[in-house]
Short mmCIF file of C-alpha atoms and ligand atoms in Angstrom, two decimals:
data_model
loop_
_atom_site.label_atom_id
_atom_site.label_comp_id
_atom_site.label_asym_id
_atom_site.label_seq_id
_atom_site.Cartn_x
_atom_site.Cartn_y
_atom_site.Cartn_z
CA UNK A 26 -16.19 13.24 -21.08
CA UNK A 27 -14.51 11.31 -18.27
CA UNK A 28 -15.51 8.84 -15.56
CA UNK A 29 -15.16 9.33 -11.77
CA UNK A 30 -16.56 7.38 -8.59
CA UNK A 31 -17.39 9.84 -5.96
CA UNK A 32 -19.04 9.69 -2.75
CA UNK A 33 -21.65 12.81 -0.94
CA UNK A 34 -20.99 11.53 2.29
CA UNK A 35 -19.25 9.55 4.84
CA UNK A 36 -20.22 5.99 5.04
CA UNK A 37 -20.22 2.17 3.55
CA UNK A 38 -19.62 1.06 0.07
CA UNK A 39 -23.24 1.76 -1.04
CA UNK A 40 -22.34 6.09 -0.90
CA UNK A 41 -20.14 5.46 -4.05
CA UNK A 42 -21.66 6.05 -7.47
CA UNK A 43 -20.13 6.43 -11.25
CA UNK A 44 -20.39 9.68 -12.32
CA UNK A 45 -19.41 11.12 -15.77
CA UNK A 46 -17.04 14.06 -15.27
CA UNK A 47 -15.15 16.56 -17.48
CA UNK A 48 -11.70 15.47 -19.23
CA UNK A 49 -9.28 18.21 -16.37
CA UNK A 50 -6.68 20.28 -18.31
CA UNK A 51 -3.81 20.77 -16.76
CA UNK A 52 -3.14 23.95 -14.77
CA UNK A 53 0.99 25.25 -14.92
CA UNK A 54 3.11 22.69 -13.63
CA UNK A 55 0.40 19.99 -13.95
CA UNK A 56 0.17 16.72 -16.35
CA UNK A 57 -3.65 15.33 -17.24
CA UNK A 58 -2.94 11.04 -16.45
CA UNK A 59 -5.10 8.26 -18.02
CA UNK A 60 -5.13 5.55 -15.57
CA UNK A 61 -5.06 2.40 -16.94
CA UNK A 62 -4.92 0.41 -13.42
CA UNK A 63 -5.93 1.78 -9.89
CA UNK A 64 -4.77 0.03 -6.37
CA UNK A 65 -7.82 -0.39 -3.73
CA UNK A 66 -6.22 -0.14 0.13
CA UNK A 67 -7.72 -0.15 3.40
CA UNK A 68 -7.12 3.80 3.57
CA UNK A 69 -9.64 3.86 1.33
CA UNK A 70 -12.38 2.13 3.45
CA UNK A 71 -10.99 4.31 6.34
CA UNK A 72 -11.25 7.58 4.52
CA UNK A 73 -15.19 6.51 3.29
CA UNK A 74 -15.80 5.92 6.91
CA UNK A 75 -14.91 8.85 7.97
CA UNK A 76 -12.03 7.25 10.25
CA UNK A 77 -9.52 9.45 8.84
CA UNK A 78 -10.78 12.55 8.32
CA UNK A 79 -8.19 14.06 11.24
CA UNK A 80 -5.60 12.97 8.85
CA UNK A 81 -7.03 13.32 5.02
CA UNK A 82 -9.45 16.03 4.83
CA UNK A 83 -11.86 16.13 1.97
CA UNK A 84 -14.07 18.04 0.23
CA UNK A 85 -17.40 16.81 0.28
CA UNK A 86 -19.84 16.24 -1.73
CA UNK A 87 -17.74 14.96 -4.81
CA UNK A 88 -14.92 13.59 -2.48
CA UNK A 89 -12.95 10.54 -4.64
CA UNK A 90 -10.57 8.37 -2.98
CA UNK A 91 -7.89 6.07 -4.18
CA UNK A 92 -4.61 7.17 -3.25
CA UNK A 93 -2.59 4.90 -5.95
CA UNK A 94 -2.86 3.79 -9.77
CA UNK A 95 -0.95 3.79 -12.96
CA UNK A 96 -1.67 5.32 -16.11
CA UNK A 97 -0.57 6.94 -19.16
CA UNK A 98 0.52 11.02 -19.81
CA UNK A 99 -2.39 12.64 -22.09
CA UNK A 100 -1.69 16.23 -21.70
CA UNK A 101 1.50 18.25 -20.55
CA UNK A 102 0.64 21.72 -18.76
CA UNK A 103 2.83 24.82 -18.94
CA UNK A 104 6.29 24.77 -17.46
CA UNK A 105 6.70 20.84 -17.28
CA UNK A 106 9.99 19.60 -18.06
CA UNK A 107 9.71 15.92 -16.33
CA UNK A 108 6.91 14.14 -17.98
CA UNK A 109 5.90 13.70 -22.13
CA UNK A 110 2.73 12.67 -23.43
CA UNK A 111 2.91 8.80 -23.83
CA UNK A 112 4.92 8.67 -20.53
CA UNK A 113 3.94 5.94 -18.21
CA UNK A 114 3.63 7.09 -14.63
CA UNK A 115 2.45 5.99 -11.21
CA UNK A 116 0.45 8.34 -9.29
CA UNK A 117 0.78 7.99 -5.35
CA UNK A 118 0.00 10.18 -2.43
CA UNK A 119 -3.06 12.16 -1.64
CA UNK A 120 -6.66 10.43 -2.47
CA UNK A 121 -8.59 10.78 -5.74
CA UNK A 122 -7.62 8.13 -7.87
CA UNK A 123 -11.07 6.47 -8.55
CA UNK A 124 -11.25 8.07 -11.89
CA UNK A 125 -10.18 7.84 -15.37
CA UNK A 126 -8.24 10.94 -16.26
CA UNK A 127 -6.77 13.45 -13.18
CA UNK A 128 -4.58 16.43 -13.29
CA UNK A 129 -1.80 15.86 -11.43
CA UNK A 130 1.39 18.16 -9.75
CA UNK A 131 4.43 16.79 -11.78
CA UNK A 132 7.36 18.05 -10.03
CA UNK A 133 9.60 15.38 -7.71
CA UNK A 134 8.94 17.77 -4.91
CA UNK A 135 5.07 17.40 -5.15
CA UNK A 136 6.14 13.80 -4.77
CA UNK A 137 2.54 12.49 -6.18
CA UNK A 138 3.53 11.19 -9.95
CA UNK A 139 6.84 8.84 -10.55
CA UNK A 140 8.16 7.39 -14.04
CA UNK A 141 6.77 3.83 -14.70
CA UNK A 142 9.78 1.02 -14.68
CA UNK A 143 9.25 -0.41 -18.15
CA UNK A 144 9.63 -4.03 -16.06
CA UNK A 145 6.13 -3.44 -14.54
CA UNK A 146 2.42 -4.15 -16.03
CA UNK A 147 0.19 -1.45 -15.29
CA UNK A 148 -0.81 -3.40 -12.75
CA UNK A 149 1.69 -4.50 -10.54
CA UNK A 150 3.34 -0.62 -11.06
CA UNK A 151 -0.97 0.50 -9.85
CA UNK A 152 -0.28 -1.46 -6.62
CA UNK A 153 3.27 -0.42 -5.78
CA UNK A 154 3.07 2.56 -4.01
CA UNK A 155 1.10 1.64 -1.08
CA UNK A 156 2.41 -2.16 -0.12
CA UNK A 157 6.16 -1.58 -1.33
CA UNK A 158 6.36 1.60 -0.17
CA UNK A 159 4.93 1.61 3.10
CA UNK A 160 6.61 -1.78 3.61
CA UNK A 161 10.61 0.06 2.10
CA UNK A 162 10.17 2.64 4.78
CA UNK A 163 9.09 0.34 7.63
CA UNK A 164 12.34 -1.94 6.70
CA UNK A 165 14.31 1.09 6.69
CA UNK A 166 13.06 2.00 10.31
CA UNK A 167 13.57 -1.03 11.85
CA UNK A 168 17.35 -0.60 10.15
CA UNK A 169 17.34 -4.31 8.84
CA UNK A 170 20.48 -5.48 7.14
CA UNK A 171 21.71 -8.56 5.59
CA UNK A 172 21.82 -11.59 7.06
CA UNK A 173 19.28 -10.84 9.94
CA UNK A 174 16.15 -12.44 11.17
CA UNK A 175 13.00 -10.21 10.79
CA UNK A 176 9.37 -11.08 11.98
CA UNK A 177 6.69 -9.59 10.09
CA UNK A 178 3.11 -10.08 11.27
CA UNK A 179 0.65 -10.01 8.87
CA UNK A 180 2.61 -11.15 6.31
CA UNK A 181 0.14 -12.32 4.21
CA UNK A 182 -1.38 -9.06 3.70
CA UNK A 183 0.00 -6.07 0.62
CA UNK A 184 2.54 -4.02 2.76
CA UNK A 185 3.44 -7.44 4.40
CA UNK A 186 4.07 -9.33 1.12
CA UNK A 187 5.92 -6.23 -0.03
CA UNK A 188 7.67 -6.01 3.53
CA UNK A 189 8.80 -10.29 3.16
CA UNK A 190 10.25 -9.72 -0.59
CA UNK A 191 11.98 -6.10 0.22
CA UNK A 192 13.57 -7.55 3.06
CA UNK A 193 14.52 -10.61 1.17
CA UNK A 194 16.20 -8.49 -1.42
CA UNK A 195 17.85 -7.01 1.39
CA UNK A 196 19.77 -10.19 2.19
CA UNK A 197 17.50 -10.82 5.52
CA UNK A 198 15.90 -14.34 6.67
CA UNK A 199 11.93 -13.69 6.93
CA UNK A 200 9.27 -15.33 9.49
CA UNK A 201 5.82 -14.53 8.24
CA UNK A 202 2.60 -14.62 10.60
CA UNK A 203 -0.42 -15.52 8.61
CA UNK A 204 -3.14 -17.43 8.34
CA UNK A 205 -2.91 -20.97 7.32
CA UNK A 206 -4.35 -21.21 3.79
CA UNK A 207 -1.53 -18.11 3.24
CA UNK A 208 1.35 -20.24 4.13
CA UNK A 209 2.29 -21.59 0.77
CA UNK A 210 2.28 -18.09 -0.81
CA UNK A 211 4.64 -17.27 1.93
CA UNK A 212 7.14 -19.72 1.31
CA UNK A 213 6.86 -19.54 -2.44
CA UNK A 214 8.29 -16.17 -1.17
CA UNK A 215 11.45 -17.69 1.16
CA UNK A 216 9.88 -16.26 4.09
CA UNK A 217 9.01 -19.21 7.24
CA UNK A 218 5.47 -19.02 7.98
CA UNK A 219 3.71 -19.09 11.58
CA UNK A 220 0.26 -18.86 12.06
CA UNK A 221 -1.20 -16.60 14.20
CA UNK A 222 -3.85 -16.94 16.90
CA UNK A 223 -3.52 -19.05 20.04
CA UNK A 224 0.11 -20.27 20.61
CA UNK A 225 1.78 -17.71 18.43
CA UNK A 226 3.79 -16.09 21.19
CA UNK A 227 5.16 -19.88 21.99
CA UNK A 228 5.83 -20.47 18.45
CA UNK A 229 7.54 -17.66 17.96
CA UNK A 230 10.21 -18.26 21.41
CA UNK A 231 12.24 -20.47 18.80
CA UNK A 232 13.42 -17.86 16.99
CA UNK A 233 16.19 -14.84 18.07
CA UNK A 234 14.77 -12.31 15.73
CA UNK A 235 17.02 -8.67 15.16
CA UNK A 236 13.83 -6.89 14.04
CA UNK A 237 9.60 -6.25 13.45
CA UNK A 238 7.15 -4.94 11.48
CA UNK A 239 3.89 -5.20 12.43
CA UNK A 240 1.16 -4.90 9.34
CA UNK A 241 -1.76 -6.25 10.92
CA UNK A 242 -1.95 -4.03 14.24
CA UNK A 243 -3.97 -5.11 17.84
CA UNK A 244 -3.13 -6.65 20.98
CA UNK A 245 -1.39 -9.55 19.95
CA UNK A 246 0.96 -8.73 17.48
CA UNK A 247 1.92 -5.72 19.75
CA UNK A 248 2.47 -8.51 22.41
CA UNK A 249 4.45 -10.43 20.47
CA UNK A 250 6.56 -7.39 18.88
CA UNK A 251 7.38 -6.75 22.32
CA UNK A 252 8.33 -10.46 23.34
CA UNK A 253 11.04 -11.13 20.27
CA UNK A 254 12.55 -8.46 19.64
CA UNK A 255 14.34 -6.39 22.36
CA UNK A 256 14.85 -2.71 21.32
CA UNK A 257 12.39 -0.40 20.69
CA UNK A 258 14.39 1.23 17.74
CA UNK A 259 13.93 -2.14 15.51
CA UNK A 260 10.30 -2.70 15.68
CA UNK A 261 7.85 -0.38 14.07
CA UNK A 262 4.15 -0.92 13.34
CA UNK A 263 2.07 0.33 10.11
CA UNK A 264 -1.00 0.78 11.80
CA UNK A 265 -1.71 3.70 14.50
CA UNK A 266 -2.34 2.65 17.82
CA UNK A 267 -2.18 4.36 21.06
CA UNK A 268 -1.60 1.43 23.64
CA UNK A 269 1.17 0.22 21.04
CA UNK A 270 3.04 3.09 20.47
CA UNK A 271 2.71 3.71 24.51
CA UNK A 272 4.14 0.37 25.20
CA UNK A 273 7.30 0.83 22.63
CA UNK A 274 6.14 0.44 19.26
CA UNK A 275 6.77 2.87 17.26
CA UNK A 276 4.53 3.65 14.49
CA UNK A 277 6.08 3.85 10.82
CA UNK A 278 7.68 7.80 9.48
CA UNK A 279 7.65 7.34 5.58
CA UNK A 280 10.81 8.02 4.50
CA UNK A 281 10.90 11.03 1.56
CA UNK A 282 10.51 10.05 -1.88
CA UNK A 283 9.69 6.82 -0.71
CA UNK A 284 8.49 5.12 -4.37
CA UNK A 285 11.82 6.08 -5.82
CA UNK A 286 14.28 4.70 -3.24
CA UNK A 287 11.50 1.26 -3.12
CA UNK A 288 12.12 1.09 -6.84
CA UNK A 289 15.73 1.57 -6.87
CA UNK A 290 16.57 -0.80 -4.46
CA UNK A 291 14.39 -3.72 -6.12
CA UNK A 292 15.75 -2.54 -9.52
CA UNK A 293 15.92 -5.67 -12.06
CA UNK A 294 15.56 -8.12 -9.24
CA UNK A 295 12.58 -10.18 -8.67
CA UNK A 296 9.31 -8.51 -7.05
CA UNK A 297 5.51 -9.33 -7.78
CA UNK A 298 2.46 -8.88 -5.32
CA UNK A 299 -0.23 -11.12 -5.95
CA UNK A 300 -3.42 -9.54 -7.56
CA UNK A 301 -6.35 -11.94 -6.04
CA UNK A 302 -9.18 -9.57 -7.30
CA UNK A 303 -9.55 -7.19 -10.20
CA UNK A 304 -13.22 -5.30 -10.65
CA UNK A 305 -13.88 -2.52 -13.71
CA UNK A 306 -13.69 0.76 -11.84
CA UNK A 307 -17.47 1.39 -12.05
CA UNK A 308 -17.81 -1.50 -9.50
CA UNK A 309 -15.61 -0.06 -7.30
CA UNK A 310 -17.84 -0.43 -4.25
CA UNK A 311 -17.62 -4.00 -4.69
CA UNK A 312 -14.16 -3.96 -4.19
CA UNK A 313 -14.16 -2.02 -1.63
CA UNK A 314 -17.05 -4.54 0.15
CA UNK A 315 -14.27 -7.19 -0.65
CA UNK A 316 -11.54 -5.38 0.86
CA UNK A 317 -13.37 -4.20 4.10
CA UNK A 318 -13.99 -8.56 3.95
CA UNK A 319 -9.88 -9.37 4.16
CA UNK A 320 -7.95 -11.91 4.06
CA UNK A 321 -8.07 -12.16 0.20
CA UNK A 322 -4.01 -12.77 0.24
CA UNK A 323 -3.58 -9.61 -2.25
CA UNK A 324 -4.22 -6.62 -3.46
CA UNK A 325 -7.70 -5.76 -5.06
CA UNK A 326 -7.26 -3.99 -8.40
CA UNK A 327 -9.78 -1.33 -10.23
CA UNK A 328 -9.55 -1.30 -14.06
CA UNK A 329 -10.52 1.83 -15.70
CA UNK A 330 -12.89 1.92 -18.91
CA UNK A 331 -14.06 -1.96 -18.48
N1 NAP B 415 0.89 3.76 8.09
C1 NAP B 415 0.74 3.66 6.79
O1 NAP B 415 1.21 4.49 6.01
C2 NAP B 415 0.02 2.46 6.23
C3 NAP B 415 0.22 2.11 4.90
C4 NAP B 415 -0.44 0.97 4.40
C5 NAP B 415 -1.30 0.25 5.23
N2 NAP B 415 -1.49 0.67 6.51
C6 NAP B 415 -2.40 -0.10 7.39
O2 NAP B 415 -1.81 -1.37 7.59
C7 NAP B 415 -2.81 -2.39 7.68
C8 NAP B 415 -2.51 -3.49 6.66
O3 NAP B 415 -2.60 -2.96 5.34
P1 NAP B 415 -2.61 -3.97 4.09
O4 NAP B 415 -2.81 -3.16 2.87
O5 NAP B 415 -1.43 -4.89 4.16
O6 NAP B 415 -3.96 -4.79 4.44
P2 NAP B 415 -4.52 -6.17 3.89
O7 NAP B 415 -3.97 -6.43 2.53
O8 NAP B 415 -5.98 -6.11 4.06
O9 NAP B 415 -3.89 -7.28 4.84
C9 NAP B 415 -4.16 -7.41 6.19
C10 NAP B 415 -3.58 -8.74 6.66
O10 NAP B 415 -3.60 -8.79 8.08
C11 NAP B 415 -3.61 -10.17 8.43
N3 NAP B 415 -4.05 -10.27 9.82
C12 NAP B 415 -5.26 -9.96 10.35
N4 NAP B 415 -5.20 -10.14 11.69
C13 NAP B 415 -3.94 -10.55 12.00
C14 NAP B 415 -3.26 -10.89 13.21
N5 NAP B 415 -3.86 -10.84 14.40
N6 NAP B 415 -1.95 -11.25 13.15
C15 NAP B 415 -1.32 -11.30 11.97
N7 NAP B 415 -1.92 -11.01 10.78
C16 NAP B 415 -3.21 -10.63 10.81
C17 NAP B 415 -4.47 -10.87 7.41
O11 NAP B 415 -3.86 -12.12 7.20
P3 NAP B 415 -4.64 -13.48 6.78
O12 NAP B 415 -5.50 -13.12 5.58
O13 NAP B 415 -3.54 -14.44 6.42
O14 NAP B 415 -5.46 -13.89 7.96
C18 NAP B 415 -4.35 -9.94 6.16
O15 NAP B 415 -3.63 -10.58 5.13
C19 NAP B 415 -4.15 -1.65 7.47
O16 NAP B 415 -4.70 -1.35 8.73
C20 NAP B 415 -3.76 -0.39 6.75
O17 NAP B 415 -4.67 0.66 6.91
C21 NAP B 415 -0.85 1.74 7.03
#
């Protein structure tokens, strides 16, 4: 047998339970994973509210979220050429990663299972998808290049500690909006930290910045997107939002194959998000409580079989 969290209904943290479930065998074209670490995100809190429902559909009762871990090949299913048993893979894309094992599409067009990096611990590769991904796309919209100033509010956050290394790989200078007991992490990182809250938008007049990405989302990073950086084409925001997008904000397109290209362009070079919480997978409603909390300066991390 297997283990799953699952939830009957929309809700808090308190609908999740641990649940023992079959071992899946693959169907054709399909590869059974063995996570081994699973990323916790805010989509997930959304999706167990019910908040995103419009956009992620599920079937309930016996809906699972999670929409990134990493984990191990167990079993190959018929016609699958990319994967081996013993492979080591990160799953990414739709939810239902709060689980041990899960059969999983394994072509590059399903675009939901990509070959480990050897460089990465389960761990860091579990919590890739979501941060540096989002964050690779959202530097690709804004069409940063080298030697540029970028602003990134909530920089302190995943995607916008991905979004502060990427673009720092990228050759760019960084300025960081964060809280205050964040500010070491973000220069440990070579981005300038500001902190945000009353006199940001002054703070911020110093600067001549080329581009923005907004991680955080609300009325005053929109405000402030707006102030420092002129055209519309080089800001872009993560998080939807009406009165944002209608005052010239535009809200993030993930680019295709979006792990691949965030892996190739970090390659050998130095990348690491901070882990500030790690909970066994069948107290996954804790860290979901902790997420929903914030401001934990990381991402939360699920460990299978603990
Ligand atoms: N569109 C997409 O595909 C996509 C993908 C990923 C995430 N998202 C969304 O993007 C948001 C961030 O995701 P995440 O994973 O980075 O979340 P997270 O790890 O929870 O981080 C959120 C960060 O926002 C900061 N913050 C809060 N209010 C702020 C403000 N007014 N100004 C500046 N920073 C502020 C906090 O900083 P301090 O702790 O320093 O106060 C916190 O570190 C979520 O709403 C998420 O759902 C969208």
């Amino acid at each position: 047998m297997s283990t799953a969290v699952l939830f009957d209904r929309y809700g808090d943290p308190g609908e999740l339970y641990v649940t023992d479930v079959p071992v899946p065998r693959p169907a054709p074209g399909e590869v059974v994973v063995r996570y081994t670490a699973i990323g916790v995100n805010p989509i997930d809190w959304k999706v167990l509210r019910g908040d995103a429902r419009a956009l992620l559909p599920l079937a309930l009762p016996g809906a699972c979220l999670g929409v990134e871990a990493a984990g191990v090949v167990v079993e190959v299913g018929e016609g699958v050429r990319r994967f081996e048993v013993g492979d080591a893979v990160i799953r990414h894309g739709r939810p239902g990663t709060f689980r041990v094992h899960e059969a999983v599409a394994a072509s590059q067009e399903a675009d939901e299972l990509t070959a480990q990096p050897g460089r990465f611990s389960a761990e860091q590769a579990a919590v890739l998808p979501v941060a540096a991904g989002t964050a690779y796309s959202a530097l690709r919209q804004t069409g940063l290049r080298a030697g540029e100033l970028l602003l990134v509010h909530g920089a302190s956050g995943g995607v916008g500690l991905a979004a502060v290394q990427l673009a720092r790989l990228m050759g760019a200078e960084v300025v960081g909006t964060a809280s205050a007991r964040h500010h070491d992490l973000l220069r440990s990182l070579g981005a300038t930290p500001v902190e945000y809250g009353d006199g940001l938008l002054d703070a911020l007049d110093r600067w001549s910045f080329d581009a923005t990405v907004d991680c955080a989302g609300g009325p005053q990073p929109t405000e402030a997107a707006l102030r420092a950086v002129d055209r519309a084409e080089r800001r872009v925001t993560i998080v939807p939002d009406a009165a944002a997008q209608g005052r010239g904000v535009p809200f993030l397109d993930h680019v295709p194959l979006e792990l691949a290209a965030t892996l190739d362009l970090i390659g050998h070079r130095p990348f690491a998000l901070p882990v500030s919480a790690r909970f066994p997978l069948s107290r996954a409603a804790e860290a979901l409580a902790l997420g929903l909390k914030g401001g934990t300066g990381g991402k939360i991390v699920l460990i299978p079989g603990e």
